[in-house]
Coordinates of C-alpha atoms in Angstrom, one line a residue:
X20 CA 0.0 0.0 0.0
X21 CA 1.2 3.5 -0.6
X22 CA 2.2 5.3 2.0
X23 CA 1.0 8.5 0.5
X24 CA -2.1 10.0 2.1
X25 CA -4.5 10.6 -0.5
X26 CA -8.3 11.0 -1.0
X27 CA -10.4 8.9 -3.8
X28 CA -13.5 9.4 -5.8
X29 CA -16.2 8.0 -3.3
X30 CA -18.1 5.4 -5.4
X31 CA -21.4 7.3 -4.0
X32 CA -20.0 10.5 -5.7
X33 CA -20.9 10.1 -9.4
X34 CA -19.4 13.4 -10.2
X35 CA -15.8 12.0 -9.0
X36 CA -15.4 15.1 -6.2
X37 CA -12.4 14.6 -4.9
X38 CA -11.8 15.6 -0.9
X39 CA -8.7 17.6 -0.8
X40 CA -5.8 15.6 -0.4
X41 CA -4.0 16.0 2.9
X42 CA -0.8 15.0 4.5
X43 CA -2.1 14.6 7.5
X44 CA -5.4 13.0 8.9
X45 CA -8.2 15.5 9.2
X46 CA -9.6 16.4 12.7
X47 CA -12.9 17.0 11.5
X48 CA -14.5 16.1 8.1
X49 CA -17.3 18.9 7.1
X50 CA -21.1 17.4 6.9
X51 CA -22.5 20.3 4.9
X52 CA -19.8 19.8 1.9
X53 CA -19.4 16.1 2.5
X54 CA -22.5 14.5 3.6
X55 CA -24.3 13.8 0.4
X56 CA -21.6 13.4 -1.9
X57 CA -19.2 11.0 0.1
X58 CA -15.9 11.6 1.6
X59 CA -12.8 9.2 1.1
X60 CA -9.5 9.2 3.2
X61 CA -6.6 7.1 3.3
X62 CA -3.4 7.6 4.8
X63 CA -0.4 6.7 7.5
X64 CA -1.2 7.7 10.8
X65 CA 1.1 7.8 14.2
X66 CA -0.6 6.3 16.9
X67 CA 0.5 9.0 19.4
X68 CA -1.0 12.1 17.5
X69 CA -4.4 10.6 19.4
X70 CA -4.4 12.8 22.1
X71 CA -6.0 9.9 24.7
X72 CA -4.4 6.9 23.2
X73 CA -1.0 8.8 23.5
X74 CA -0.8 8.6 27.5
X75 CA -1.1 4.4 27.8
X76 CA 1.4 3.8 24.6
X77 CA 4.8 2.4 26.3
X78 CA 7.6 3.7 25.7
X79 CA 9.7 1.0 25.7
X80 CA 8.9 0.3 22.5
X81 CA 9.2 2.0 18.7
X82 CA 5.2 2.8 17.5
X83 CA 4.4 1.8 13.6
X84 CA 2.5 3.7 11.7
X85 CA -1.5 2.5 11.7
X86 CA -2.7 2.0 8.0
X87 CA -6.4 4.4 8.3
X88 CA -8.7 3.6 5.2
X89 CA -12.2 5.8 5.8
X90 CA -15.3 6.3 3.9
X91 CA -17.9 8.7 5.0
X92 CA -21.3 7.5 2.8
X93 CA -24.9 7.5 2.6
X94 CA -27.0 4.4 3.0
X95 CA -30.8 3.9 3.5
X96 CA -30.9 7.5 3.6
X97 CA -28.6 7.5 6.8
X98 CA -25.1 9.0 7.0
X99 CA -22.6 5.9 8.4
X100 CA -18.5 6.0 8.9
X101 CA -16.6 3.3 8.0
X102 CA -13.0 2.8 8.7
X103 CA -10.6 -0.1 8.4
X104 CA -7.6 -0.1 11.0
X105 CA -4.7 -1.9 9.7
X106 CA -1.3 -2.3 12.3
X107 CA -0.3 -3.0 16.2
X108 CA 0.2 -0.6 18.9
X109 CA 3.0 -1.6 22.0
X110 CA 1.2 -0.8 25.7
X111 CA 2.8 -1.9 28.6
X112 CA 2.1 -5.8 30.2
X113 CA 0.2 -5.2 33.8
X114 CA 2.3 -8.9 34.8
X115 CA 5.4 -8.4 33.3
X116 CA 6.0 -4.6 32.8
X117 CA 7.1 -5.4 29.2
X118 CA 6.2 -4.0 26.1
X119 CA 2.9 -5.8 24.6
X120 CA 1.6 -5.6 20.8
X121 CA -2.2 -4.9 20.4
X122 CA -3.6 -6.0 17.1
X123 CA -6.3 -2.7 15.5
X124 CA -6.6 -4.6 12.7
X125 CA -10.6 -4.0 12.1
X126 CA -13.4 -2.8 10.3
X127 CA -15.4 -0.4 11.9
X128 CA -18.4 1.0 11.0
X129 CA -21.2 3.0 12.3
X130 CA -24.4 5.1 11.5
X131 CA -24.5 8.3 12.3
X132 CA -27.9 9.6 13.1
X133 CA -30.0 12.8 12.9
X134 CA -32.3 11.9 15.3
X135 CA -33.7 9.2 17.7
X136 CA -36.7 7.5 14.5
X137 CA -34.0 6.3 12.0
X138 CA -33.0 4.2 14.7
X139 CA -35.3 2.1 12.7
X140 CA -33.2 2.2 9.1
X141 CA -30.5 0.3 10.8
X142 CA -29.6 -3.4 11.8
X143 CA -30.0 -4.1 15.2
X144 CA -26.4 -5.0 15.6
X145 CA -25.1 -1.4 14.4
X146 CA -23.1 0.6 16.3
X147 CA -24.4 3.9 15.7
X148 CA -24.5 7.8 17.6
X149 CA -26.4 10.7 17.4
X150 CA -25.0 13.8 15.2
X151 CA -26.3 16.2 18.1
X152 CA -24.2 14.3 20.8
X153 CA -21.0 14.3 18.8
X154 CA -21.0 17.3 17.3
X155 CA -20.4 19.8 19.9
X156 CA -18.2 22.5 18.6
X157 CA -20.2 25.7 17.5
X158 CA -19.2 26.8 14.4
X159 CA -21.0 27.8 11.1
X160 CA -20.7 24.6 9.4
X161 CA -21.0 20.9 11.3
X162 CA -18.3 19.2 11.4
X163 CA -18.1 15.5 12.3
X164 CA -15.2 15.2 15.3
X165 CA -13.6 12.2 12.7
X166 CA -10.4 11.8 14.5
X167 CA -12.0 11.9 17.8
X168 CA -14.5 8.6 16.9
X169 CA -11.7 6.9 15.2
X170 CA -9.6 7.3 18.4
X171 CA -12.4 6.3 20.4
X172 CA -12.5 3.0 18.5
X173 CA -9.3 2.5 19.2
X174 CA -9.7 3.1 22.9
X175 CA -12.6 0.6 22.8
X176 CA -10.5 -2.1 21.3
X177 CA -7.5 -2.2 23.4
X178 CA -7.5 -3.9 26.4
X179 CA -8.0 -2.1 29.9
X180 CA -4.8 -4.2 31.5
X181 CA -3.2 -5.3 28.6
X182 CA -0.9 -8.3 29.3
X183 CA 1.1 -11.0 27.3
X184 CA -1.0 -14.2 26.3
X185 CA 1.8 -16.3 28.1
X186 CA 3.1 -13.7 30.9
X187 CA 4.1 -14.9 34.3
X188 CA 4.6 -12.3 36.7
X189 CA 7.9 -12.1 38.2
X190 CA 8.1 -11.9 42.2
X191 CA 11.2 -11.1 43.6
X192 CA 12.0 -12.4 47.5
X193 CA 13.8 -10.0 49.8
X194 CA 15.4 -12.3 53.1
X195 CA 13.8 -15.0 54.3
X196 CA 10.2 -16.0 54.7
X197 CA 10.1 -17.4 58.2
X198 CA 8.5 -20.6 59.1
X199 CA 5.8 -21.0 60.7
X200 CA 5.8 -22.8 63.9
X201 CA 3.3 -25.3 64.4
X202 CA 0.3 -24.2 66.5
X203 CA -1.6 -26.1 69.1
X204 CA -5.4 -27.1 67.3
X205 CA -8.1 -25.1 68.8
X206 CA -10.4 -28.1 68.6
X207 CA -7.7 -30.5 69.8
X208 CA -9.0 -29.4 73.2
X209 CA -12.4 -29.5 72.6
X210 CA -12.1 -33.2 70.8
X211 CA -10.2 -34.0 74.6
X212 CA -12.9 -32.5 76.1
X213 CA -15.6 -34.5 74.3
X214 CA -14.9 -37.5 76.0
X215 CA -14.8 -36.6 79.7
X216 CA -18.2 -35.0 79.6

């Protein structure tokens, strides 16, 4: 695959629009240019220019570059965004302390909703949000937070306490455990006792 970010005539677009190609993967992608005509974005992204993601990525450990294929389109008359993740990210083993790889590698997609009654246009098993809820910075055109749900797909995906599949944990012993004398049986008594009343 080219390493190349580039943007490609959405199959929904029959006019061949082109987005603008970037370098660098857009923060927000605008619904009022992009909605009905489709938006297409493919490109090389480092997994520490997410903000969130950045703070649990070890650093122990070199970070690849995440292959990022997107597609904003139209469907059943509802907007979804779908995304393929392609590449590992290195987090820290909660046994071991060691670097860890998590597999992205996934296709993601979800509906993206104007309001609560097209609910009913999608499958039951779709993942989907509500364009009010995610779309909270005022300005004069909406713009879908794209890097922000792709991050938080990413954050969904990884493990809470990531950890190697075959990790034992390594104790260390400082000095010696002492042993334990042996104890006199509570019931022993009792038992002795037992047979005298």
């Amino acid at each position: 695959m080219s390493s190349t970010p580039e943007s490609k005539p959405s199959a929904l677009n029959p006019d061949n629009k082109k987005a603008p190609v970037t370098n660098s993967m857009p923060e927000h992608i605008s619904l009022d240019k992009w909605a009905d005509t489709g938006y297409e974005w493919a490109g090389e992204v480092e997994p520490s220019s997410f903000q969130r993601l950045a703070t649990v990525l070890s650093t122990d450990h070199e970070q690849a570059k995440t292959q990022l294929d997107a597609n904003l389109y139209r469907r059943n008359n509802v907007l979804h965004l779908a995304f393929t993740l392609t590449g590992n990210v290195w987090l820290t083993c909660q046994r071991c302390l060691q670097p860890v790889a998590i597999n992205l590698s996934d296709d993601y997609d979800i509906a993206l909703l104007e309001n609560e009654s097209q609910v009913r246009l999608v499958n039951e098993e779709q993942d989907y949000l509500l364009l009010d809820e995610i779309i909270t910075e005022q300005s004069p055109e909406r713009l879908l937070p794209f890097k922000k749900l792709v991050e938080d797909e990413i954050l969904l995906k990884i493990p809470m306490a990531p950890k190697h599949d075959d990790c034992e944990m390594t104790v260390e012993q400082f000095g010696e455990i002492p042993e334990e004398e042996e104890s006199e049986n509570p019931f022993a008594a009792l038992a002795s006792l037992k047979g005298k009343l």
